[in-house]
Coordinates of C-alpha atoms in Angstrom, one line a residue:
M28 CA 0.0 -0.1 0.0
I29 CA 1.2 3.4 -1.0
T30 CA 0.1 6.4 1.2
I31 CA -0.2 9.9 -0.3
C32 CA -0.8 13.2 1.8
A33 CA -1.9 16.4 0.0
M34 CA -2.8 19.9 0.8
S35 CA -4.1 22.7 -1.3
D36 CA -4.5 26.5 -1.1
L37 CA -2.7 26.8 2.1
H38 CA -2.2 30.3 1.4
G39 CA 0.7 30.9 3.7
R40 CA -1.0 29.5 7.0
A41 CA 2.4 28.9 8.5
D42 CA 0.6 27.9 11.9
R43 CA -1.5 25.3 10.1
F44 CA 1.6 24.1 8.1
Q45 CA 3.6 23.7 11.3
A46 CA 0.8 21.5 12.7
Y47 CA 0.6 19.6 9.4
A48 CA 4.4 19.0 9.3
K49 CA 4.2 17.4 12.8
E50 CA 1.5 15.0 11.7
M51 CA 3.6 14.2 8.6
K52 CA 6.7 13.3 10.6
Q53 CA 4.5 10.7 12.6
L54 CA 2.5 9.5 9.5
R55 CA 5.5 9.2 7.2
P56 CA 3.6 9.1 4.0
D57 CA 5.3 7.8 0.8
L58 CA 4.5 11.0 -1.1
I59 CA 3.7 14.6 0.1
L60 CA 2.2 16.9 -2.5
D61 CA 1.1 20.5 -2.3
N62 CA -1.5 21.7 -4.8
G63 CA -0.5 25.2 -5.1
D64 CA -1.3 28.5 -3.6
F65 CA 1.2 27.6 -1.0
W66 CA 2.7 30.5 0.7
Q67 CA 0.8 33.7 0.1
G68 CA -2.4 35.2 1.6
S69 CA -2.1 35.0 5.3
L70 CA -1.2 37.1 8.2
S71 CA 2.3 35.2 8.8
S72 CA 3.2 35.4 5.1
F73 CA 2.3 39.1 5.1
Y74 CA 4.7 39.5 8.2
Y75 CA 7.5 37.7 6.6
D76 CA 7.3 39.2 3.0
F77 CA 6.4 42.8 3.9
V78 CA 7.3 43.5 7.5
A79 CA 10.4 41.3 8.3
G80 CA 11.6 40.9 4.8
E81 CA 12.5 37.2 5.7
L82 CA 12.2 34.0 4.0
N83 CA 8.9 32.3 5.1
P84 CA 10.0 29.3 7.1
M85 CA 7.2 27.3 5.4
F86 CA 9.8 26.6 2.7
E87 CA 12.3 25.3 5.0
L88 CA 9.7 23.1 6.8
A89 CA 8.5 21.7 3.4
N90 CA 12.1 20.7 2.8
E91 CA 12.4 19.1 6.4
I92 CA 9.2 16.9 5.9
G93 CA 10.2 15.8 2.4
V94 CA 7.6 17.5 0.2
D95 CA 7.9 15.7 -3.2
A96 CA 6.4 18.4 -5.4
L97 CA 4.6 21.8 -5.3
I98 CA 2.1 22.4 -8.2
F99 CA 2.0 26.2 -9.5
G100 CA -1.2 27.7 -8.4
N101 CA -2.3 31.1 -9.6
H102 CA -1.1 32.9 -6.5
E103 CA 2.5 31.5 -7.1
F104 CA 2.6 34.2 -9.9
N105 CA 1.7 37.1 -7.5
E106 CA 5.4 38.4 -7.6
P107 CA 8.1 38.9 -10.1
I108 CA 9.5 35.8 -11.8
E109 CA 12.9 36.7 -10.4
S110 CA 11.5 36.6 -6.8
M111 CA 9.8 33.4 -7.6
K112 CA 12.9 31.8 -8.8
R113 CA 14.7 32.7 -5.5
R114 CA 12.0 30.9 -3.6
Q115 CA 12.2 27.9 -5.9
A116 CA 16.1 27.8 -5.2
Q117 CA 15.3 27.5 -1.5
C118 CA 13.2 24.2 -2.3
Q119 CA 14.6 20.7 -2.3
F120 CA 11.7 19.6 -4.5
P121 CA 10.4 20.8 -7.9
W122 CA 7.5 23.1 -8.6
I123 CA 5.6 21.4 -11.6
S124 CA 2.9 22.2 -14.0
C125 CA 2.3 20.5 -17.4
N126 CA 0.5 23.5 -19.2
L127 CA 2.9 26.3 -18.9
G128 CA 5.3 25.2 -21.8
D129 CA 9.0 25.2 -21.2
F130 CA 8.4 27.4 -17.9
A131 CA 7.9 24.4 -15.5
Q132 CA 8.7 20.8 -15.3
P133 CA 5.5 18.9 -16.2
Y134 CA 5.5 15.8 -13.9
I135 CA 7.7 13.8 -11.4
I136 CA 8.1 10.0 -11.2
K137 CA 8.9 8.4 -7.8
K138 CA 9.6 4.7 -7.3
V139 CA 7.7 3.5 -4.1
K140 CA 7.7 0.1 -2.8
G141 CA 8.5 -1.3 -6.2
K142 CA 5.9 0.7 -8.0
R143 CA 6.5 3.7 -10.3
V144 CA 4.1 6.6 -9.3
G145 CA 3.8 9.5 -11.9
V146 CA 2.4 13.0 -10.6
I147 CA 1.3 15.6 -13.2
G148 CA 0.8 19.2 -12.3
A149 CA -1.5 21.5 -14.0
T150 CA -2.6 25.2 -13.3
T151 CA -5.7 26.9 -14.0
Q152 CA -5.4 28.6 -17.4
M153 CA -7.1 31.8 -16.2
T154 CA -4.0 32.8 -14.1
P155 CA -2.9 35.6 -16.5
K156 CA -6.3 37.3 -16.1
W157 CA -5.6 38.1 -12.4
D158 CA -2.2 39.3 -13.2
E159 CA -2.0 43.0 -12.0
Q160 CA 1.6 43.7 -13.1
D161 CA 2.3 41.4 -16.1
F162 CA 4.5 39.0 -14.1
T163 CA 3.0 36.2 -16.4
K164 CA 4.1 38.0 -19.6
G165 CA 5.9 35.6 -21.9
I166 CA 4.4 32.5 -20.2
V167 CA 2.0 30.6 -22.3
F168 CA -1.0 29.1 -20.2
E169 CA -2.4 26.3 -22.1
A170 CA -5.7 24.8 -21.4
A171 CA -5.2 22.3 -18.6
A172 CA -7.3 19.3 -19.8
P173 CA -5.5 18.6 -23.1
A174 CA -2.1 19.1 -21.6
V175 CA -3.0 16.7 -19.0
E176 CA -4.2 14.1 -21.5
R177 CA -1.0 14.3 -23.4
Y178 CA 1.1 13.6 -20.2
V179 CA -1.2 10.8 -18.9
K180 CA -0.7 9.0 -22.2
H181 CA 3.1 9.6 -22.0
L182 CA 3.4 8.4 -18.4
R183 CA 1.4 5.3 -19.2
E184 CA 2.9 4.4 -22.6
V185 CA 6.5 5.8 -22.4
E186 CA 7.3 5.9 -18.8
Q187 CA 5.4 2.8 -18.1
V188 CA 4.2 4.0 -14.5
D189 CA 2.1 1.9 -12.4
Y190 CA -0.1 4.8 -11.0
V191 CA -0.9 8.3 -12.4
I192 CA -1.8 11.1 -10.0
V193 CA -3.0 14.4 -11.4
C194 CA -2.6 17.5 -9.2
Y195 CA -4.7 20.3 -10.8
H196 CA -4.8 23.7 -9.2
G197 CA -8.3 24.3 -10.5
G198 CA -11.8 22.9 -9.8
F199 CA -14.9 21.8 -11.1
S200 CA -17.4 23.7 -13.4
E201 CA -20.3 21.4 -12.7
S202 CA -21.2 19.0 -10.0
I203 CA -20.0 15.3 -10.0
G204 CA -22.7 13.0 -8.8
D205 CA -25.0 14.3 -6.2
M206 CA -22.5 16.2 -4.1
W207 CA -23.5 19.7 -4.7
S208 CA -25.4 21.7 -7.3
F209 CA -23.6 24.7 -8.9
T210 CA -22.1 26.0 -12.2
A211 CA -18.8 27.7 -12.6
S212 CA -16.4 28.8 -15.5
A213 CA -15.3 25.6 -17.4
V214 CA -12.4 27.6 -18.7
E215 CA -11.1 28.5 -15.2
N216 CA -12.1 25.1 -13.6
E217 CA -11.5 22.1 -16.0
A218 CA -11.5 19.3 -13.6
N219 CA -14.8 17.9 -15.1
A220 CA -13.0 17.5 -18.4
I221 CA -9.8 16.1 -16.7
L222 CA -11.9 13.5 -14.9
S223 CA -13.0 12.1 -18.3
I224 CA -9.5 11.3 -19.3
E225 CA -8.6 7.6 -19.1
G226 CA -5.8 6.3 -16.9
I227 CA -6.1 8.6 -13.9
D228 CA -5.9 6.9 -10.6
V229 CA -6.2 10.1 -8.4
L230 CA -7.4 13.6 -9.2
I231 CA -6.3 16.1 -6.6
T232 CA -8.1 19.5 -7.3
G233 CA -8.0 23.0 -5.5
H234 CA -8.6 26.7 -6.1
Q235 CA -12.2 26.6 -5.2
H236 CA -11.5 26.1 -1.5
L237 CA -14.0 23.1 -1.4
Q238 CA -13.8 20.0 0.7
L239 CA -14.5 17.2 -1.6
C240 CA -13.7 13.4 -1.4
T241 CA -15.3 10.8 -3.6
K242 CA -14.6 8.3 -6.3
V243 CA -15.8 8.4 -9.9
G244 CA -15.5 5.2 -11.7
E245 CA -12.0 3.9 -10.9
T246 CA -10.7 7.6 -10.0
V247 CA -10.4 8.9 -6.5
V248 CA -11.3 12.6 -6.4
V249 CA -10.3 14.9 -3.6
Q250 CA -10.2 18.7 -3.0
P251 CA -8.7 19.3 0.5
G252 CA -10.2 22.7 1.3
A253 CA -8.2 25.7 2.1
N254 CA -6.1 27.5 4.7
G255 CA -5.0 24.3 6.2
E256 CA -8.5 23.0 7.3
C257 CA -7.6 19.5 6.5
Y258 CA -5.5 17.4 4.2
A259 CA -6.1 14.5 1.9
K260 CA -4.9 11.1 2.8
I261 CA -4.9 8.6 -0.1
T262 CA -3.9 5.0 -0.4
L263 CA -2.9 3.5 -3.6
D264 CA -3.5 -0.4 -3.8
E265 CA -6.0 -2.6 -5.4
T266 CA -8.9 -0.6 -3.9
T267 CA -7.7 3.0 -4.1
S268 CA -9.3 5.3 -1.5
A269 CA -9.0 8.6 0.2
E270 CA -10.2 10.5 3.3
L271 CA -10.1 14.1 4.3
V272 CA -8.2 14.5 7.8
P273 CA -8.7 17.5 10.1
L274 CA -5.5 18.7 11.6
Q275 CA -5.3 17.3 15.2
S276 CA -2.0 19.0 16.3
E277 CA -1.8 22.3 18.3
I278 CA -2.1 25.4 16.0
F279 CA -0.1 28.6 16.9
Y280 CA 2.1 31.2 15.2
E281 CA 5.8 31.8 15.9
E282 CA 6.4 34.0 18.9
K283 CA 7.8 36.9 16.9
V284 CA 4.8 36.7 14.5
E285 CA 2.2 36.8 17.3
A286 CA 3.9 39.7 19.1
W287 CA 3.7 41.8 15.8
L288 CA 0.1 40.8 15.3
Q289 CA -0.7 42.0 18.9
T290 CA 1.1 45.3 18.5
K291 CA -1.2 48.3 19.1
I292 CA -1.5 50.6 16.1
G293 CA -4.4 53.0 17.3
E294 CA -7.8 53.2 19.2
A295 CA -11.4 53.2 18.0
V296 CA -13.8 55.2 20.3
D297 CA -16.9 54.0 18.5
D298 CA -17.7 50.5 17.6
F299 CA -16.1 49.4 14.3
H300 CA -16.7 45.8 14.6
F301 CA -18.9 43.7 12.2
N302 CA -20.4 40.2 12.5
G303 CA -22.3 38.3 9.8
L304 CA -21.9 38.5 6.1
L305 CA -25.2 40.1 5.4
A306 CA -25.0 42.5 8.4
S307 CA -22.0 44.2 7.1
R308 CA -23.3 44.5 3.5
M309 CA -26.8 45.8 3.8
A310 CA -25.8 49.4 4.8
N311 CA -22.6 51.4 5.2
H312 CA -20.6 50.1 8.0
P313 CA -18.1 52.0 10.3
F314 CA -15.2 49.8 9.5
V315 CA -15.8 50.1 5.7
D316 CA -16.1 53.8 6.1
L317 CA -12.7 53.9 7.8
I318 CA -11.2 52.2 5.0
H319 CA -12.8 54.5 2.5
E320 CA -11.6 57.4 4.6
A321 CA -8.1 56.2 4.4
Q322 CA -8.2 55.5 0.7
F323 CA -9.7 59.1 0.1
S324 CA -6.8 60.6 2.1
Y325 CA -4.2 59.3 -0.2
A326 CA -6.2 59.3 -3.6
K327 CA -8.1 62.4 -3.4
T328 CA -10.7 61.0 -5.8
D329 CA -14.5 61.5 -6.0
I330 CA -15.3 57.9 -5.3
S331 CA -13.7 54.9 -3.3
I332 CA -14.2 51.3 -3.7
V333 CA -13.5 48.8 -1.0
D334 CA -13.4 44.9 -1.0
L335 CA -13.6 42.9 2.3
L336 CA -13.9 39.6 0.6
Y337 CA -16.3 37.2 2.3
Y338 CA -15.1 37.5 6.0
E339 CA -17.7 36.7 8.5
E340 CA -16.4 38.7 11.3
G341 CA -13.9 41.6 11.8
G342 CA -13.2 45.1 12.7
F343 CA -12.4 46.5 16.1
K344 CA -13.5 48.4 19.1
G345 CA -11.1 50.0 21.5
D346 CA -7.4 49.1 20.9
I347 CA -6.5 48.3 17.4
T348 CA -3.9 46.0 16.7
N349 CA -2.1 44.7 13.4
C350 CA -4.1 41.6 13.6
D351 CA -7.3 43.4 13.8
L352 CA -6.7 45.3 10.6
L353 CA -4.8 42.8 8.6
K354 CA -6.9 39.7 9.0
V355 CA -9.4 41.3 6.9
L356 CA -7.2 43.4 4.7
S357 CA -4.1 41.5 3.9
R358 CA -4.2 41.2 0.1
P359 CA -1.0 42.8 -1.3
N360 CA -2.8 45.2 -3.8
V361 CA -1.7 48.7 -4.4
L362 CA -4.2 51.8 -4.6
Q363 CA -4.9 53.0 -8.3
K364 CA -7.1 55.6 -9.7
V365 CA -9.2 55.3 -12.9
W366 CA -11.8 57.6 -14.5
L367 CA -15.4 56.4 -15.0
T368 CA -18.5 58.0 -16.5
G369 CA -21.5 57.9 -14.6
R370 CA -23.0 55.3 -16.8
E371 CA -20.0 53.0 -16.0
I372 CA -20.4 53.7 -12.3
K373 CA -24.1 52.6 -12.6
L374 CA -23.0 49.4 -14.6
F375 CA -20.6 48.5 -11.9
L376 CA -23.1 49.0 -9.0
E377 CA -25.7 46.9 -10.9
Q378 CA -23.1 44.1 -11.1
V379 CA -22.5 44.3 -7.3
A380 CA -26.2 44.4 -6.8
A381 CA -26.7 41.1 -8.7
T382 CA -24.9 39.5 -5.6
F383 CA -28.2 39.6 -3.8
E384 CA -31.5 37.7 -4.4
V385 CA -34.6 37.0 -2.5
N386 CA -34.8 33.5 -1.1
E387 CA -38.1 31.2 -0.6
S388 CA -38.6 32.6 2.8
G389 CA -38.8 36.2 1.3
N390 CA -35.5 37.3 3.0
I391 CA -32.5 38.9 1.2
D392 CA -29.8 36.3 0.6
F393 CA -26.8 36.0 -1.5
S394 CA -27.5 34.9 -5.2
Y395 CA -25.2 31.8 -4.8
N396 CA -27.6 30.4 -2.0
V397 CA -30.8 31.0 -4.2
L398 CA -29.7 30.5 -7.9
S399 CA -27.4 27.5 -7.3
E400 CA -27.6 26.5 -10.9
G401 CA -27.6 29.8 -12.6
N402 CA -25.7 32.8 -12.9
A403 CA -24.8 33.6 -9.2
P404 CA -22.3 36.6 -8.9
Y405 CA -20.2 36.3 -5.7
L406 CA -18.2 39.5 -5.8
Y407 CA -19.3 42.3 -3.6
F408 CA -17.7 45.7 -3.2
Y409 CA -18.5 48.8 -1.2
V410 CA -18.7 52.1 -3.0
G411 CA -18.0 55.3 -1.1
G412 CA -18.4 58.9 -1.8
I413 CA -22.0 58.4 -3.4
D414 CA -25.4 57.5 -2.0
Y415 CA -27.3 54.7 -3.6
T416 CA -30.1 52.2 -2.7
I417 CA -30.2 48.4 -4.0
V418 CA -33.7 47.1 -4.5
V419 CA -33.2 43.3 -4.5
D420 CA -36.6 42.2 -5.9
R421 CA -36.3 44.3 -9.1
P422 CA -34.7 42.6 -12.1
V423 CA -31.0 42.4 -12.4
G424 CA -29.7 45.4 -14.2
E425 CA -32.4 47.7 -12.7
R426 CA -31.7 47.3 -9.0
V427 CA -29.8 50.5 -8.2
V428 CA -32.0 53.5 -7.5
A429 CA -31.3 57.0 -6.0
C430 CA -27.8 57.2 -7.1
T431 CA -26.4 60.6 -6.4
F432 CA -23.0 62.3 -5.8
K433 CA -22.9 65.3 -3.4
G434 CA -26.6 65.2 -3.4
V435 CA -27.0 65.6 -7.2
P436 CA -27.9 62.6 -9.5
I437 CA -25.0 60.9 -11.2
E438 CA -24.9 62.2 -14.7
N439 CA -24.3 59.3 -17.4
E440 CA -21.6 61.3 -19.5
L441 CA -20.0 63.0 -16.6
L442 CA -16.5 61.7 -15.8
Y443 CA -15.7 60.8 -12.0
S444 CA -12.4 59.9 -10.4
V445 CA -12.4 56.5 -8.7
C446 CA -9.9 54.9 -6.4
L447 CA -9.7 51.1 -6.1
N448 CA -7.4 48.2 -5.5
S449 CA -5.2 47.0 -8.3
Y450 CA -6.8 43.6 -8.7
L451 CA -10.2 45.1 -9.2
A452 CA -8.7 47.5 -11.7
T453 CA -7.5 44.7 -13.8
G454 CA -11.2 44.3 -15.1
A455 CA -10.8 40.4 -14.5
D456 CA -14.3 40.3 -12.7
F457 CA -15.8 43.5 -13.7
P458 CA -15.6 44.4 -17.5
V459 CA -16.1 48.0 -16.8
F460 CA -12.6 48.5 -15.7
R461 CA -11.0 46.7 -18.6
N462 CA -8.6 48.9 -21.0
K463 CA -8.9 51.8 -18.5
E464 CA -5.9 53.8 -17.9
K465 CA -4.7 53.2 -14.3
I466 CA -2.8 55.5 -12.2
T467 CA -1.0 54.1 -9.4
I468 CA -1.4 56.3 -6.2
S469 CA 1.4 54.6 -4.2
E470 CA 3.6 51.6 -4.7
E471 CA 3.0 50.8 -1.0
M472 CA 0.2 48.2 -0.5
I473 CA -3.2 49.3 0.7
P474 CA -2.9 47.4 3.9
L475 CA 0.2 49.3 4.8
L476 CA -1.4 52.7 3.6
V477 CA -4.3 52.0 5.9
L478 CA -2.1 51.0 8.8
R479 CA -0.2 54.2 8.5
Y480 CA -3.5 56.2 8.4
I481 CA -4.7 54.7 11.6
Q482 CA -1.3 55.5 13.3
E483 CA -1.4 59.0 12.1
H484 CA -5.1 59.7 12.9
S485 CA -6.1 57.7 15.9
P486 CA -8.3 57.8 18.0
F487 CA -11.3 57.2 15.6
I488 CA -15.1 58.2 15.7
H489 CA -17.3 57.0 13.0
R490 CA -17.6 59.4 10.1
S491 CA -19.8 58.3 7.4
V492 CA -18.5 58.9 3.9
S493 CA -21.7 58.0 2.0
Y494 CA -25.0 56.4 2.5
F495 CA -26.3 53.1 0.9
E496 CA -28.9 50.4 1.7
V497 CA -30.0 47.0 0.3
M498 CA -33.7 46.5 0.5
K499 CA -36.8 45.0 -1.0
S500 CA -39.5 47.2 -2.7
S501 CA -42.0 46.3 0.0
E502 CA -39.9 47.8 2.6

């Protein structure tokens, strides 16, 4: 029996990876694989990359436990190629992907207990779409499924392997079996097509942050969640099987990281705390207004756009620490400015408004909870500097009403200056920003801009920068 352990979308959770490493030392699997988005996106990775300027200890720990391969995820391309190469040089294992041309090694083969095991890597082909600074320029991202099919055939016919494992940093566009019901981009998420390829014993997926463990025909399929919630344990023998295993070891940050996280940077007189996804999105919130306020202070624009992702809880009251701010504002985007017409602002707001829907109980809910098999936008942004109302039970595209700037209705042909993060400015998710000229406000990242603003302007009371509400027409 051959044992494989795999994580995906760890996103720099060094605390969870330390616990994982402890368990790997005890379990001693035959192969250890990471399915991409390994080191970036957490409080600790922010500390090592942008505060301490040190190599993330996750790489040294990965060497110590004997990781066999890391698959290129989309977030591995969030830095210049030269920086990426320096990280690779610290690793005693290859980074692989079969659909990046000559840029990456496509697969590894490891002989285990007399068997030859081939591991193919693949990366979602949509990665360049999210590239804010042309770091992927010159790299060809082929569709993953046909590339995987070529290498499965090569491993089977030429390399004569006994087992084929495909590690795909991408997910499913449609449900497999009766596990869930949803639709997603089949270009971004090609796992359904990959699953139809003959000769794959194990398909490890990721990118979507789902927990999935099943078997389709003779192929074991897993997706081990995100942020170190669990890992996949797979056994290869006559009856290949898998399970998702929650971490059991103690989870904690290194002492110096924890000390930095708990360092006080300011004070909030009023309550800037939010709790609940809907609660912080139905009307303007003190915490969001503070971020708008910080962005306005640097950008001097008419309008500010803020993204909190889908954090359930955050903000602060009383002492403000690095942790309080950065746990919901850690993305390494810079602040940029674009010019939009009033018509374009309304188009953007309408796409934001499509995030909501009325559920069977007559309550406002998120679209993905109501329209699980249809178009369910999931990106939500806060817009400061203007007043508006979203009426959820109106048709999509006609939901934004009473949209005003400084008390005057927004004019379709008038230009307004808008500050926003550099990811949103790519237009990857909102077409209104595509091909717009972007003016970078500061090379310093938004989290550090806001951190400095808090240090310089504390203590804080709530100051509204605009008014909005989300409602039904009957309310």
